[in-house]
Each structure stands twice: as C-alpha cells, then as structure tokens.
Coordinates of C-alpha atoms in Angstrom, one line a residue:
Chain C
M1 CA 0.1 -0.1 -0.1
L2 CA 2.7 2.6 0.8
R3 CA 5.2 1.6 -1.8
S4 CA 2.6 2.2 -4.4
K5 CA 1.6 5.5 -3.0
T6 CA 5.4 6.7 -3.1
R7 CA 5.4 4.9 -6.7
D8 CA 2.6 7.2 -7.4
A9 CA 4.4 10.4 -6.1
I10 CA 7.2 9.8 -7.9
L11 CA 5.3 9.0 -11.0
F12 CA 3.7 12.1 -10.4
Q13 CA 6.9 14.2 -10.1
I14 CA 8.2 12.8 -13.4
G15 CA 5.1 13.8 -15.1
L16 CA 5.3 17.2 -13.6
A17 CA 9.0 17.6 -14.5
V18 CA 8.0 16.7 -18.1
F19 CA 5.5 19.5 -18.4
L20 CA 8.0 21.6 -17.2
T21 CA 10.3 20.7 -19.3
I22 CA 8.1 21.3 -22.3
I23 CA 7.0 24.4 -21.3
L24 CA 10.6 25.5 -20.7
L25 CA 11.2 24.6 -24.3
L26 CA 8.4 26.3 -26.0
I27 CA 9.8 29.5 -24.3
L28 CA 13.5 28.9 -25.4
L29 CA 13.2 27.4 -28.7
P30 CA 11.8 30.4 -30.3
F31 CA 15.0 32.7 -29.0
W32 CA 17.4 29.7 -30.0
R33 CA 15.9 29.8 -33.8
V34 CA 16.6 34.0 -33.4
I35 CA 20.3 33.0 -32.3
V36 CA 20.9 30.3 -35.3
T37 CA 19.5 33.1 -37.4
A38 CA 21.4 36.0 -36.2
F39 CA 24.7 34.1 -36.6
I40 CA 24.4 31.8 -39.4
P41 CA 27.0 32.2 -42.1
L42 CA 25.7 33.3 -45.9
D43 CA 27.3 30.5 -47.4
I44 CA 25.8 27.9 -44.8
Y45 CA 22.5 30.0 -45.4
T46 CA 22.3 29.7 -49.3
R47 CA 23.1 26.0 -49.0
E48 CA 20.7 24.4 -46.8
G49 CA 18.7 27.0 -45.5
I50 CA 18.5 27.8 -41.5
P51 CA 19.6 24.5 -40.1
F52 CA 17.8 23.6 -36.6
F53 CA 21.2 23.1 -34.8
L54 CA 24.7 25.4 -35.7
S55 CA 27.7 24.6 -34.0
P56 CA 29.0 28.0 -32.2
T57 CA 32.1 27.2 -34.1
E58 CA 30.6 28.1 -37.2
W59 CA 29.2 31.1 -36.1
T60 CA 30.0 34.6 -37.8
F61 CA 29.4 38.1 -36.2
E62 CA 28.6 39.5 -39.6
A63 CA 25.6 40.9 -38.9
F64 CA 26.2 42.4 -36.1
N65 CA 29.4 44.0 -37.1
Q66 CA 27.1 45.5 -40.1
L67 CA 24.4 46.7 -37.8
L68 CA 26.4 48.0 -35.1
G69 CA 28.9 49.6 -37.9
H70 CA 26.0 52.3 -39.2
S71 CA 26.0 55.0 -36.8
M72 CA 22.1 54.2 -36.2
F73 CA 22.0 51.8 -34.1
P74 CA 24.3 53.2 -31.3
R75 CA 22.3 56.3 -31.7
A76 CA 19.0 54.6 -31.1
A77 CA 20.9 53.3 -28.2
L78 CA 21.6 56.3 -26.4
N79 CA 17.9 57.9 -27.6
S80 CA 16.8 54.9 -25.5
I81 CA 19.0 55.6 -22.5
I82 CA 18.2 59.2 -22.1
I83 CA 14.4 58.3 -23.1
T84 CA 14.2 55.6 -20.2
L85 CA 16.4 57.7 -17.7
L86 CA 14.9 61.2 -18.3
G87 CA 11.4 59.4 -18.5
T88 CA 12.0 57.5 -14.9
A89 CA 13.6 60.5 -13.4
I90 CA 10.5 62.8 -14.2
S91 CA 8.1 59.8 -13.4
L92 CA 9.7 59.5 -9.7
V93 CA 9.7 63.3 -9.3
L94 CA 5.9 63.6 -9.8
T95 CA 4.8 60.5 -8.5
V96 CA 6.4 60.3 -5.2
P97 CA 4.6 63.9 -4.0
L98 CA 1.3 62.8 -4.7
A99 CA 1.5 59.2 -3.4
Y100 CA 3.0 60.6 -0.1
G101 CA 0.4 63.3 -0.1
L102 CA -2.6 60.6 -0.9
S103 CA -1.1 58.6 2.1
T104 CA -1.3 61.4 4.2
R105 CA -4.6 60.8 6.5
N106 CA -5.4 64.2 7.5
L107 CA -4.5 66.3 4.1
P108 CA -7.5 68.5 3.4
G109 CA -9.2 67.8 0.5
R110 CA -7.8 64.0 0.4
K111 CA -11.0 62.3 -0.9
L112 CA -11.4 64.8 -3.6
L113 CA -7.6 64.2 -5.0
M114 CA -8.3 60.6 -4.9
T115 CA -11.5 60.8 -6.8
L116 CA -9.8 62.9 -9.6
V117 CA -6.9 60.5 -9.5
L118 CA -9.2 57.5 -9.6
F119 CA -11.6 58.9 -12.2
V120 CA -8.8 59.5 -14.8
Y121 CA -7.6 55.9 -14.1
L122 CA -11.0 54.4 -14.9
F123 CA -12.0 56.6 -18.0
S124 CA -9.8 57.2 -21.0
P125 CA -11.0 59.0 -23.9
G126 CA -8.5 57.3 -26.0
L127 CA -5.9 58.4 -28.6
I128 CA -7.0 61.1 -30.5
P129 CA -7.3 63.9 -27.3
I130 CA -4.3 63.5 -25.9
Y131 CA -2.6 63.2 -29.7
L132 CA -4.2 66.9 -30.1
L133 CA -2.9 68.0 -26.8
I134 CA 0.7 67.1 -27.5
T135 CA 0.7 68.4 -31.1
G136 CA -1.0 71.6 -30.2
M137 CA 2.0 72.2 -27.4
N138 CA 4.3 71.8 -30.1
L139 CA 5.9 68.6 -28.7
T140 CA 6.2 66.4 -31.5
N141 CA 10.1 65.5 -32.5
N142 CA 10.3 66.6 -28.6
Y143 CA 11.0 63.6 -25.8
L144 CA 8.9 65.2 -23.7
A145 CA 6.1 64.0 -25.9
I146 CA 6.5 60.4 -24.8
I147 CA 7.8 61.0 -21.3
L148 CA 5.1 63.2 -20.1
P149 CA 1.7 61.5 -20.8
P150 CA 2.8 58.6 -19.3
A151 CA 4.7 60.0 -16.8
V152 CA 2.5 59.6 -14.0
S153 CA 1.0 56.2 -13.8
V154 CA -2.2 56.0 -11.3
Y155 CA -1.3 52.3 -10.2
N156 CA 1.7 52.7 -9.3
T157 CA 1.1 55.6 -7.5
L158 CA -1.3 53.5 -5.7
V159 CA 1.2 51.0 -5.0
M160 CA 3.1 53.7 -3.4
M161 CA 0.9 55.1 -1.1
S162 CA -0.1 51.9 0.0
F163 CA 3.8 51.2 1.3
F164 CA 3.6 54.9 2.5
E165 CA 0.4 54.2 4.4
G166 CA 2.2 51.1 5.7
L167 CA 5.0 53.3 7.6
P168 CA 4.6 53.8 11.3
E169 CA 3.0 57.4 11.7
D170 CA 4.8 58.0 15.0
L171 CA 7.9 58.7 12.7
K172 CA 6.3 61.2 11.2
D173 CA 4.9 62.7 14.5
A174 CA 8.3 62.6 16.1
A175 CA 9.9 64.5 12.9
R176 CA 6.9 66.7 13.0
I177 CA 7.5 67.6 17.0
D178 CA 11.1 68.3 16.1
G179 CA 9.5 71.2 14.0
A180 CA 10.6 69.5 10.6
N181 CA 7.6 70.7 8.0
E182 CA 6.1 68.0 5.4
L183 CA 9.1 68.9 2.8
Q184 CA 11.6 67.9 5.7
V185 CA 9.8 65.0 6.8
L186 CA 9.3 63.3 3.2
W187 CA 13.1 64.1 2.7
H188 CA 15.1 62.8 5.9
V189 CA 12.4 60.5 7.0
I190 CA 9.9 59.0 4.5
L191 CA 12.4 58.2 1.4
P192 CA 15.3 56.8 3.3
L193 CA 13.0 54.1 4.5
S194 CA 11.3 53.8 0.9
K195 CA 14.1 52.8 -1.2
P196 CA 12.8 49.5 -1.9
I197 CA 9.4 51.0 -3.3
L198 CA 11.1 53.5 -5.1
L199 CA 13.2 51.0 -6.9
T200 CA 10.3 48.9 -7.6
I201 CA 8.2 51.5 -9.0
G202 CA 11.4 53.1 -10.8
L203 CA 11.8 49.7 -12.1
F204 CA 8.2 49.6 -13.7
Y205 CA 8.7 52.7 -14.9
A206 CA 12.4 52.1 -16.9
V207 CA 10.8 49.1 -17.9
Y208 CA 7.8 51.0 -19.9
F209 CA 9.9 53.7 -21.2
W210 CA 12.5 50.9 -22.8
N211 CA 10.1 49.2 -24.4
E212 CA 7.7 52.2 -25.8
F213 CA 7.5 52.0 -29.1
F214 CA 4.3 53.5 -30.3
T215 CA 4.4 57.3 -29.1
P216 CA 8.1 57.6 -30.4
L217 CA 6.5 56.6 -34.0
L218 CA 3.5 58.8 -33.7
Y219 CA 5.5 62.2 -32.3
L220 CA 9.1 61.8 -33.4
N221 CA 9.4 62.0 -37.3
D222 CA 13.2 62.9 -36.9
N223 CA 15.3 59.6 -37.7
D224 CA 18.5 61.1 -35.2
L225 CA 15.8 60.8 -32.5
M226 CA 14.2 57.4 -32.9
P227 CA 14.7 54.9 -30.0
L228 CA 15.9 51.3 -30.2
P229 CA 12.1 49.7 -30.8
V230 CA 11.2 51.7 -33.4
L231 CA 14.5 51.4 -35.3
L232 CA 14.1 47.7 -34.7
R233 CA 10.5 47.9 -36.3
N234 CA 11.7 49.9 -39.5
I235 CA 14.2 47.3 -39.7
L236 CA 11.9 44.0 -39.1
I237 CA 9.3 45.4 -41.9
S238 CA 12.5 46.4 -43.8
A239 CA 11.4 49.6 -44.9
S240 CA 14.3 51.5 -46.9
F241 CA 16.6 49.1 -45.2
N242 CA 20.1 50.8 -46.7
E243 CA 19.3 53.8 -44.5
Y244 CA 20.0 51.7 -41.0
V245 CA 22.7 49.2 -42.5
E246 CA 26.2 49.0 -44.4
Y247 CA 24.5 46.7 -46.7
N248 CA 26.0 46.1 -50.0
A249 CA 26.3 43.1 -52.5
F250 CA 29.0 42.0 -50.7
S251 CA 27.5 41.3 -47.5
S252 CA 28.2 38.3 -45.8
S253 CA 24.9 37.8 -44.3
S254 CA 21.6 37.9 -45.5
I255 CA 18.7 40.2 -44.3
E256 CA 17.2 37.6 -42.2
S257 CA 20.5 37.2 -40.0
L258 CA 20.4 41.1 -39.9
K259 CA 17.0 41.2 -38.5
A260 CA 17.6 39.0 -36.5
A261 CA 20.7 40.3 -35.3
G262 CA 18.6 43.3 -34.5
V263 CA 16.0 41.6 -32.3
L264 CA 19.5 40.4 -30.0
I265 CA 21.0 43.4 -29.8
T266 CA 17.6 44.9 -28.9
M267 CA 17.0 42.3 -26.1
I268 CA 20.6 42.3 -24.3
P269 CA 20.5 45.2 -22.6
M270 CA 17.3 43.7 -21.0
L271 CA 18.7 40.4 -20.4
L272 CA 21.6 41.9 -18.6
V273 CA 19.4 43.6 -15.9
Y274 CA 16.5 40.9 -15.9
P275 CA 17.6 39.0 -12.7
W276 CA 17.2 42.2 -10.9
I277 CA 14.3 43.6 -12.8
Q278 CA 12.3 40.0 -12.2
R279 CA 13.1 40.3 -8.0
Y280 CA 11.7 43.4 -8.0
F281 CA 8.9 43.1 -10.5
T282 CA 7.4 40.1 -8.5
K283 CA 7.8 41.8 -5.2
G284 CA 5.8 44.9 -6.5
T285 CA 3.2 43.0 -8.5
L286 CA 2.4 40.6 -5.4
V287 CA 2.2 44.2 -2.9
G288 CA -0.5 45.2 -5.6
G289 CA -2.5 42.6 -6.0
V290 CA -4.4 42.0 -9.0
K291 CA -4.6 45.5 -10.1
G292 CA -2.3 45.6 -13.2
Chain W
M1 CA -6.7 51.1 1.8
T2 CA -6.8 48.9 5.2
L3 CA -8.5 50.5 8.5
K4 CA -5.9 51.6 11.1
T5 CA -6.2 53.0 14.3
L6 CA -7.3 56.7 13.2
P7 CA -5.9 59.3 14.8
P8 CA -9.1 60.9 16.9
I9 CA -10.5 63.4 14.2
S10 CA -12.7 66.3 15.9
R11 CA -14.3 66.3 12.4
S12 CA -17.6 64.9 14.0
T13 CA -17.9 67.5 17.1
E14 CA -16.7 70.8 15.1
K15 CA -18.8 72.1 13.0
F16 CA -17.6 72.4 9.1
S17 CA -16.8 76.1 8.5
L18 CA -14.6 77.8 5.7
K19 CA -12.7 79.2 7.9
N20 CA -11.6 75.6 9.3
F21 CA -10.4 74.2 6.3
F22 CA -8.5 77.0 4.6
H23 CA -6.8 76.7 8.1
S24 CA -6.5 73.2 7.7
I25 CA -5.3 73.9 4.0
W26 CA -2.9 76.0 5.5
R27 CA -1.4 74.3 8.2
Q28 CA -0.7 71.4 5.4
R29 CA 0.9 74.2 2.8
W30 CA 4.1 72.3 2.5
L31 CA 2.3 68.8 1.5
Y32 CA 0.7 70.9 -1.3
F33 CA 3.3 72.6 -2.0
L34 CA 5.2 69.5 -2.3
M35 CA 2.3 68.2 -4.7
M36 CA 1.8 71.5 -6.8
P37 CA 3.7 70.2 -9.8
T38 CA 2.2 66.9 -9.9
L39 CA -1.2 68.6 -9.7
I40 CA -0.6 71.0 -12.4
Y41 CA 0.7 67.6 -14.5
F42 CA -2.8 66.1 -13.7
A43 CA -4.6 69.4 -14.8
I44 CA -2.4 69.3 -18.0
F45 CA -1.7 65.6 -19.2
K46 CA -4.8 64.2 -17.7
Y47 CA -7.5 66.5 -17.5
G48 CA -6.7 68.5 -21.0
P49 CA -7.2 65.0 -23.1
L50 CA -11.1 64.8 -21.1
W51 CA -11.2 68.6 -22.4
N52 CA -10.6 68.3 -25.6
A53 CA -12.7 64.8 -25.6
Q54 CA -15.5 67.4 -26.2
I55 CA -14.7 67.4 -29.9
A56 CA -16.3 63.9 -30.0
F57 CA -19.3 66.3 -29.6
K58 CA -18.3 68.4 -32.5
D59 CA -17.2 68.9 -36.2
F60 CA -13.7 69.4 -35.1
K61 CA -11.5 71.7 -37.7
P62 CA -8.0 72.6 -36.4
L63 CA -8.1 75.7 -37.6
L64 CA -10.7 76.8 -35.6
G65 CA -9.4 74.7 -32.6
V66 CA -11.3 72.7 -29.8
M67 CA -13.4 75.5 -28.6
G68 CA -14.4 77.3 -31.8
S69 CA -15.5 74.3 -33.8
P70 CA -19.2 73.9 -34.0
W71 CA -21.5 71.3 -31.7
V72 CA -23.2 68.5 -33.4
G73 CA -24.8 66.9 -30.7
F74 CA -24.1 62.8 -31.6
Q75 CA -23.8 62.6 -35.2
H76 CA -20.8 60.9 -34.7
F77 CA -21.7 58.1 -32.6
E78 CA -24.5 57.6 -35.1
T79 CA -22.5 57.2 -37.9
F80 CA -20.3 54.7 -35.9
V81 CA -23.0 52.5 -34.7
N82 CA -24.3 52.5 -38.2
S83 CA -21.5 52.0 -40.2
F84 CA -20.4 48.8 -41.7
Y85 CA -17.4 48.3 -39.3
F86 CA -19.0 48.7 -36.2
T87 CA -19.7 44.9 -35.6
D88 CA -16.9 44.0 -37.2
L89 CA -14.5 46.2 -34.6
L90 CA -16.6 45.0 -31.6
T91 CA -16.4 41.5 -32.4
N92 CA -12.9 41.3 -33.0
T93 CA -12.0 43.1 -30.0
V94 CA -14.3 41.1 -27.9
F95 CA -13.4 37.9 -29.8
F96 CA -9.4 38.8 -28.9
S97 CA -10.2 39.8 -25.4
L98 CA -11.9 36.7 -24.6
A99 CA -9.7 33.9 -26.4
K100 CA -6.6 35.1 -24.8
L101 CA -8.6 34.6 -21.2
I102 CA -10.6 31.5 -22.0
L103 CA -7.4 30.0 -23.6
G104 CA -4.2 31.7 -21.6
M105 CA -5.7 31.1 -17.9
P106 CA -5.9 27.8 -17.8
L107 CA -2.7 27.2 -19.1
A108 CA -1.2 29.7 -16.7
I109 CA -3.3 27.9 -13.4
V110 CA -2.0 24.5 -14.7
C111 CA 1.4 25.9 -14.9
A112 CA 1.2 27.6 -11.5
I113 CA 0.2 24.2 -9.8
A114 CA 2.9 22.3 -11.6
L115 CA 5.5 24.7 -10.2
H116 CA 4.1 24.8 -6.9
E117 CA 4.2 20.9 -6.8
T118 CA 7.2 20.2 -8.0
W119 CA 9.8 18.7 -5.4
F120 CA 12.9 20.2 -7.4
L121 CA 13.2 23.7 -6.0
R122 CA 16.1 24.6 -8.1
Y123 CA 14.4 24.1 -11.4
R124 CA 11.4 25.6 -10.3
T125 CA 13.6 28.9 -9.9
F126 CA 15.1 28.3 -13.0
V127 CA 11.6 27.5 -15.2
Q128 CA 10.2 30.6 -13.2
T129 CA 12.8 33.0 -14.5
V130 CA 12.7 31.8 -17.9
I131 CA 8.9 32.1 -18.4
Y132 CA 8.9 35.7 -16.8
L133 CA 11.3 36.8 -19.4
P134 CA 8.9 37.7 -22.6
H135 CA 6.8 39.5 -20.4
F136 CA 9.5 42.2 -20.1
L137 CA 10.0 42.5 -24.2
S138 CA 8.3 44.6 -26.0
W139 CA 6.1 43.7 -28.8
V140 CA 8.3 44.7 -31.3
I141 CA 11.0 42.2 -30.3
M142 CA 7.9 40.0 -30.3
F143 CA 7.3 41.1 -33.6
G144 CA 10.9 40.0 -34.5
V145 CA 10.7 36.3 -32.7
L146 CA 7.6 35.4 -34.4
L147 CA 9.1 36.5 -37.8
V148 CA 11.7 33.7 -37.3
I149 CA 8.8 31.2 -36.2
L150 CA 6.2 31.8 -38.9
S151 CA 7.8 33.4 -42.2
P152 CA 6.9 31.8 -45.3
G153 CA 10.3 31.4 -46.3
N154 CA 12.4 29.7 -43.4
G155 CA 10.3 30.2 -40.5
L156 CA 10.8 27.5 -37.9
L157 CA 7.0 26.3 -38.1
N158 CA 6.9 26.5 -42.0
A159 CA 10.1 24.7 -42.1
I160 CA 8.6 21.8 -39.9
I161 CA 4.8 21.8 -41.9
E162 CA 7.3 21.6 -45.6
Q163 CA 9.1 18.6 -43.4
F164 CA 5.5 16.6 -43.6
G165 CA 4.8 17.8 -46.9
G166 CA 2.5 20.5 -46.3
D167 CA 2.5 23.9 -48.0
P168 CA 3.9 27.2 -46.1
I169 CA 1.7 29.5 -44.6
P170 CA 2.1 33.0 -44.2
F171 CA 0.6 33.3 -41.2
L172 CA 1.2 37.2 -40.4
T173 CA -0.5 38.4 -43.4
S174 CA -3.2 35.0 -44.2
P175 CA -6.6 36.2 -42.7
N176 CA -7.4 32.5 -41.9
H177 CA -4.7 32.2 -39.3
F178 CA -3.4 36.0 -38.2
R179 CA -6.0 35.6 -35.4
W180 CA -4.4 32.5 -34.2
V181 CA -1.2 34.4 -34.3
V182 CA -2.7 37.2 -32.0
I183 CA -3.8 34.9 -29.7
F184 CA -0.9 32.3 -29.2
S185 CA 1.8 34.5 -29.5
D186 CA 0.0 36.5 -26.4
I187 CA -0.5 33.4 -24.3
W188 CA 3.2 32.6 -25.4
K189 CA 4.3 36.2 -24.0
E190 CA 2.5 36.4 -20.8
T191 CA 1.1 33.1 -19.5
G192 CA 4.6 33.0 -17.8
W193 CA 4.1 35.9 -15.8
S194 CA 0.5 35.7 -14.7
T195 CA 1.5 32.1 -13.1
I196 CA 2.8 34.8 -10.1
L197 CA -0.5 35.7 -9.0
Y198 CA -1.8 32.0 -8.9
L199 CA 1.4 30.6 -7.0
A200 CA 1.2 33.3 -4.7
A201 CA -2.1 32.1 -3.7
L202 CA -0.9 28.5 -4.0
L203 CA 2.1 29.3 -1.5
A204 CA -0.6 31.2 1.0
I205 CA -2.4 28.4 1.7
S206 CA -1.7 26.6 5.1
P207 CA 0.6 23.6 4.6
D208 CA -1.6 21.7 7.8
L209 CA -4.2 21.1 4.8
Y210 CA -1.6 19.5 2.4
E211 CA -0.4 17.4 5.7
A212 CA -3.8 16.3 6.3
A213 CA -4.4 15.5 2.9
A214 CA -1.1 13.4 3.0
V215 CA -2.4 11.5 6.4
D216 CA -5.8 10.7 4.5
G217 CA -3.7 9.3 1.7
A218 CA -5.1 11.1 -1.1
T219 CA -3.3 11.0 -4.4
P220 CA -1.8 14.2 -5.7
L221 CA -4.7 14.9 -8.2
Q222 CA -7.3 14.7 -5.3
R223 CA -5.0 16.8 -3.3
I224 CA -4.8 19.6 -6.5
W225 CA -8.5 19.1 -6.7
H226 CA -9.7 19.4 -3.1
I227 CA -7.3 21.9 -1.8
S228 CA -5.2 23.9 -4.5
I229 CA -8.0 24.9 -6.5
P230 CA -10.5 25.8 -3.9
G231 CA -7.4 28.0 -2.4
I232 CA -7.1 29.7 -5.5
I233 CA -10.6 30.4 -6.6
P234 CA -10.8 33.7 -5.4
V235 CA -7.8 34.9 -7.2
I236 CA -9.5 33.2 -10.4
V237 CA -12.2 35.0 -9.9
L238 CA -11.0 38.7 -9.4
V239 CA -8.9 38.2 -12.7
T240 CA -11.7 37.3 -14.4
L241 CA -13.3 40.5 -13.3
L242 CA -10.9 42.8 -14.0
R243 CA -10.4 41.3 -17.3
M244 CA -14.1 41.5 -17.8
G245 CA -13.7 45.0 -17.2
N246 CA -11.4 45.5 -19.6
I247 CA -12.6 43.2 -22.0
L248 CA -12.4 46.5 -25.1
D249 CA -8.6 46.2 -24.2
A250 CA -7.7 43.8 -26.6
G251 CA -3.8 44.8 -26.7
F252 CA -3.4 47.6 -29.1
N253 CA 0.6 47.7 -28.9
Q254 CA 0.6 43.8 -30.0
I255 CA -2.0 44.3 -32.8
F256 CA -0.3 47.5 -34.1
V257 CA 2.7 45.8 -34.7
L258 CA 1.8 42.4 -36.0
Y259 CA -1.2 43.5 -38.4
S260 CA -1.1 44.7 -41.9
V261 CA -3.4 45.7 -44.5
P262 CA -4.3 42.3 -45.7
V263 CA -5.6 40.9 -42.1
Y264 CA -7.5 43.9 -41.2
S265 CA -10.8 42.5 -41.9
V266 CA -9.8 40.0 -38.8
G267 CA -6.9 42.0 -36.8
D268 CA -8.8 45.6 -36.7
I269 CA -9.8 46.3 -33.2
I270 CA -11.3 49.5 -31.6
D271 CA -8.2 51.3 -30.6
T272 CA -6.4 50.3 -34.1
W273 CA -9.3 51.6 -35.9
V274 CA -9.1 55.0 -34.0
Y275 CA -5.4 55.4 -34.4
R276 CA -5.7 55.1 -38.2
Q277 CA -9.2 56.9 -38.5
G278 CA -7.5 60.0 -36.2
V279 CA -4.2 59.9 -37.0
L280 CA -3.7 59.1 -40.7
Q281 CA -7.2 59.9 -42.0
F282 CA -7.5 63.2 -39.8
Q283 CA -10.9 62.4 -38.8
F284 CA -10.4 63.7 -35.5
S285 CA -14.1 64.1 -34.2
L286 CA -15.3 60.4 -35.5
A287 CA -12.2 59.1 -34.1
T288 CA -12.5 60.6 -30.7
A289 CA -16.3 59.4 -30.9
V290 CA -15.2 55.9 -30.7
G291 CA -12.8 56.1 -28.4
F292 CA -15.1 57.9 -25.9
F293 CA -17.4 55.4 -26.8
K294 CA -14.9 52.8 -25.9
G295 CA -14.5 54.8 -22.9
V296 CA -17.6 54.9 -21.5
I297 CA -18.3 51.2 -22.0
G298 CA -15.0 50.3 -20.2
L299 CA -15.9 52.6 -17.1
V300 CA -19.1 50.9 -16.9
L301 CA -17.9 47.3 -16.9
I302 CA -15.2 48.0 -14.4
L303 CA -17.3 49.4 -11.8
I304 CA -19.5 46.3 -12.4
S305 CA -16.6 44.3 -12.0
N306 CA -15.8 45.9 -9.2
Q307 CA -18.9 45.7 -7.1
I308 CA -19.2 41.9 -8.0
A309 CA -15.7 41.5 -7.0
K310 CA -16.7 43.2 -3.9
R311 CA -19.6 41.2 -3.1
V312 CA -18.3 37.9 -4.2
A313 CA -14.4 38.0 -3.1
Q314 CA -15.0 40.7 -0.8
Q315 CA -12.1 42.6 -2.5
S316 CA -11.7 45.8 -4.4
L317 CA -10.1 46.0 -7.9
F318 CA -9.1 49.5 -7.3

C-alpha cells in the first residue's frame, strides 16, 4: 500500500518535470532560432537554409558588425537610454509627492484628490484627445511628448501610496514635533525608508519607457531621435533597409540574419538587468495584488 | 486602504466652516506645495485630454480649435454605430480579449500548480526565470521572434510544415491564421508572468491542509482538486472580473505591430481603428467619438466588475 503510494508520487513528479520542461522548451526554442538565424554564415544559409542546430564554431558576427558599424544603432541605443533615464526620473519626481500626499490621512481635500486621480484611471477618452494636446503644445520631435503623458501612472501611485500608508505614523509625528515641515519629513524620514518601493516603481517606469515604441513612432519624425524599438521595427518591416545598415552586394549575411541580429541587440540590455528586474517586479506585483 | 487606528479627528464635533477648512489647508501648505507640480501635471496631461474629448460632440476643424468648432451632438456616435465596420470592430475586440482569457488562463493555472507541486526547487526557480522573461520584452521584439518562427520562407514552423509535406503558410498576412497568431503569441508572452498571482495564492495555502491530506492518503490529483484549486478560486474570480472590466482593451501595441492591410478585416480592433481614422485619416471627431464610446463602456464594465468583486470576493479591484 505504502509502496504504491510513493511510486504514484514519484511518477507524478516525473510527469510534472516533463510538463515543465516542455513549457521551458516552448519558451526557449524561438529564442534559439533567433540566435541561429543571427549567427548563420551566408554560405551555409544559401546552401541549406537555416538548420535547427548550428555549432558555435561556425557562428559569424558579420550581421552584428554590419548593424553596429552603421551610426544608426549606437545612436538609437543612446536615445533609448536618454528616454529611459529622463522618463524614470521625471516619473518618480512627479509620482512620489502625489503618493505621499494621498497617504497622509489628515490632508484636507484628500477624498476629492483621490476621486480625481481614480477617475482618469478608470475613464480614458482614447488616443486622439491626447494626440491633439501634444501636437497642440508643439511637442512633436521632443522627448517630452513620449515622457510626459504616461509620466504618472495611477496604478504605480496607488502601490506607492499603500507602501507609505504602511510606514509607522509615529516616525512622522516625531519629526513634526521636532519642528520639521512636511518637505523635511518626506526627505529625511520617509524617503530613506522607502528605497525598496522607489526601486520597484522606478523599474516599472524604466521598463515601460525602454519598451515604448508607439508614441516615439507617433511623435518623432526625425530619424536621429529614434529609440531602439522603433529602429528595430523599421528594420523588421524592411522599410528602406539601406538607411539603417551597411548593406551591400558583398555582404556576407542575409537580410534574415540582420533582422535576427537586430532583435538580439535590442534584447541584450534587457537581459543584462533582467535578474534584478525580475526580483523587484515579482515583489511589486504581489504588493499590488491583482491590480495591473 | 486598510483600516488602521485613526487619530481621533474632531470632525464630528466641530461644525464645518470655510475658515477651518482654509486653516487646515494652510497647516498642510508644505504638502500642497510639494504636490503642486504633480497637480498641475494632472490638470494638463490627464484632464487636458478629457477637455479635448468634447470634440466627440463637435465637428472639429484644426483651424477653429477645440473651442471654436461647432457642436453636432451625437452625430459621430450615430455614424459609428450605423457603420458597416461597427460590428466587425466590436466582434474582433471582444473576440481577442475573450480568447486570450479563456485559452490563456487555464494554462497559467496548470503551470502555477505544476510549479507549486514540483519537488525540484532549483529547477522551479530556473523555469520561473525563463517563463517570466517574455513579459518584459516589447512587442517589437516579439514581432522579430515571430518572423523567425512564422515567416513563409524559412520560419521554423513552416520548415516543420514542409518537412511533413505541407505548403508553407503566410501566418502573419493570412486572414485565416492571423487571429491565432495574435492569440497564441499573447499566450506565449504573458502566460508565464500571469502564473505569479496563482503561485502566490498557492503558497499562501496553509501547509496543514496538505499534511492532513497526506495523512488521509490523498493522491496528488485529489490534493490539487480539493485543496489547491479551492485555494486559488478567489484569485481566479478577481483576475476574470478585472479582465472582463477591460474587455475592450484587446492589446493595441500587439496588434499595431503585427497586423497589416491584408488582415485588417480579422485583426482590426477599436484602438487600432481609432489610430488610423484619427491620426492617419484626420477624422479627429469621429475617432474621438469612438474612443469616447470605448471609454464609457470600459468605465461601466470596470465599475460593475468591481461591485461583483466586492460582493463575491470581498475585494476591490482598484
């Protein structure tokens, strides 16, 4: 009786491991294909297409050299970094005071503020009104057009607010009795205690800005301002390919390789910080519960 | 907002007076000063668009401006509701939302249970790390990955189809297949990440219950059916309600990147249509009316969902 039970349990565990491995492979296989496509030399590609497995000894960096050899990619990467850093900084500077204010229980007008903030969270009139606002302010070809509209996310504000609410009220009161004003309380008491939430929300914003491609496409028409995802999209849909790569008749990589290499180049910065991002996102998402 | 011991507020004893109100604002002047930039920001960038939304009821001419354009009442709404694309747009939007939910959610739950049940904890951490990854990649990168898998020339899937003697399928431009590409690419990208809530709920179940089940000689499947599943039902209900509240958000970024002219008929959703009609065709008022229509329905749905969530799961969605 007992033996059959443990045998059942072991079989069950094997089944689970097989299932998880299948899921794992389903996620990894497409990436593997991208890698092979990016590194395949042209002669193998023309001879036999893209094989399933390509030994790393045969890999060529030709596609990467061609993409990075053109000024477009480094510039787009720099643009992405500028948008991400500036966007995250502005977002935090605007989000923290609102979250702190809303977490202050005896703030007069708190209920009204909360209602006003929640309303824009729940009702959105769509793309065109904001598009008219931005173009009306002459923000086209300006990074502020990408950064400002999403700069304060109501969801992030609420998550941060609930963190502030959880901080002991006594700490603030002690500082207030010592004669500190709210500005000083926030700066000297609250913020030093809030590093985890600042990092979490900062990462939420940073990942958003790094991945954003629609608003840059909408508001920037100067190619020199283009961030990485927009450049990648242009390469993928092969719109005027020659503008973006040193591509010539003697090229030793195929267009497919160039596209795949573009995907990898755009992915790599995210992969480098991913372990870190994953940890904070997991925490932050669980704090926020199902909202999101 | 949790109920904490509130400081005794004298509100109930004191009568409200304007003088007191301004006095209390003055006491908190630093806080208001601190919030001023954000409040101004909200006025411009969150309420400014709401102000502009009035052009849904006007015949907007850029030269006349938002204020100067003449009112036309509900004309644009009528045009939209009576148009031939109304049903298509609504059907596509709701179809994508529902299909992603109905096909994606069970898979996420099964994955979460598998991760929770496995004895190999190191392997579990590794699998989690890998399956969360696609969530953090933009849809442009996903588009690149999909091209490598689906392109008719040498995409992996088409290579496999040809191995078995089939004809390559242009998945991204074929109206018969595009919908499946949208649904399955979303499931591929987001299922891993969505396990996180179910897993958290599973880990919150008291170990005593599992021990009691072991003593009673329950099989793994009985254990899952009688303990794990009931334990995550509240999360399932909440996620479903939230997704129902957002049913008109079918994934603008995804479809905007993936679709093309040949698949407009099966891929176009409200958001993509608003973009094309407004930004590309300059039909600002009509596009705004459609966006407004979507916003109102969305608001009503999320409020209803929230009421149900409060009643059924004793939790608020926002």
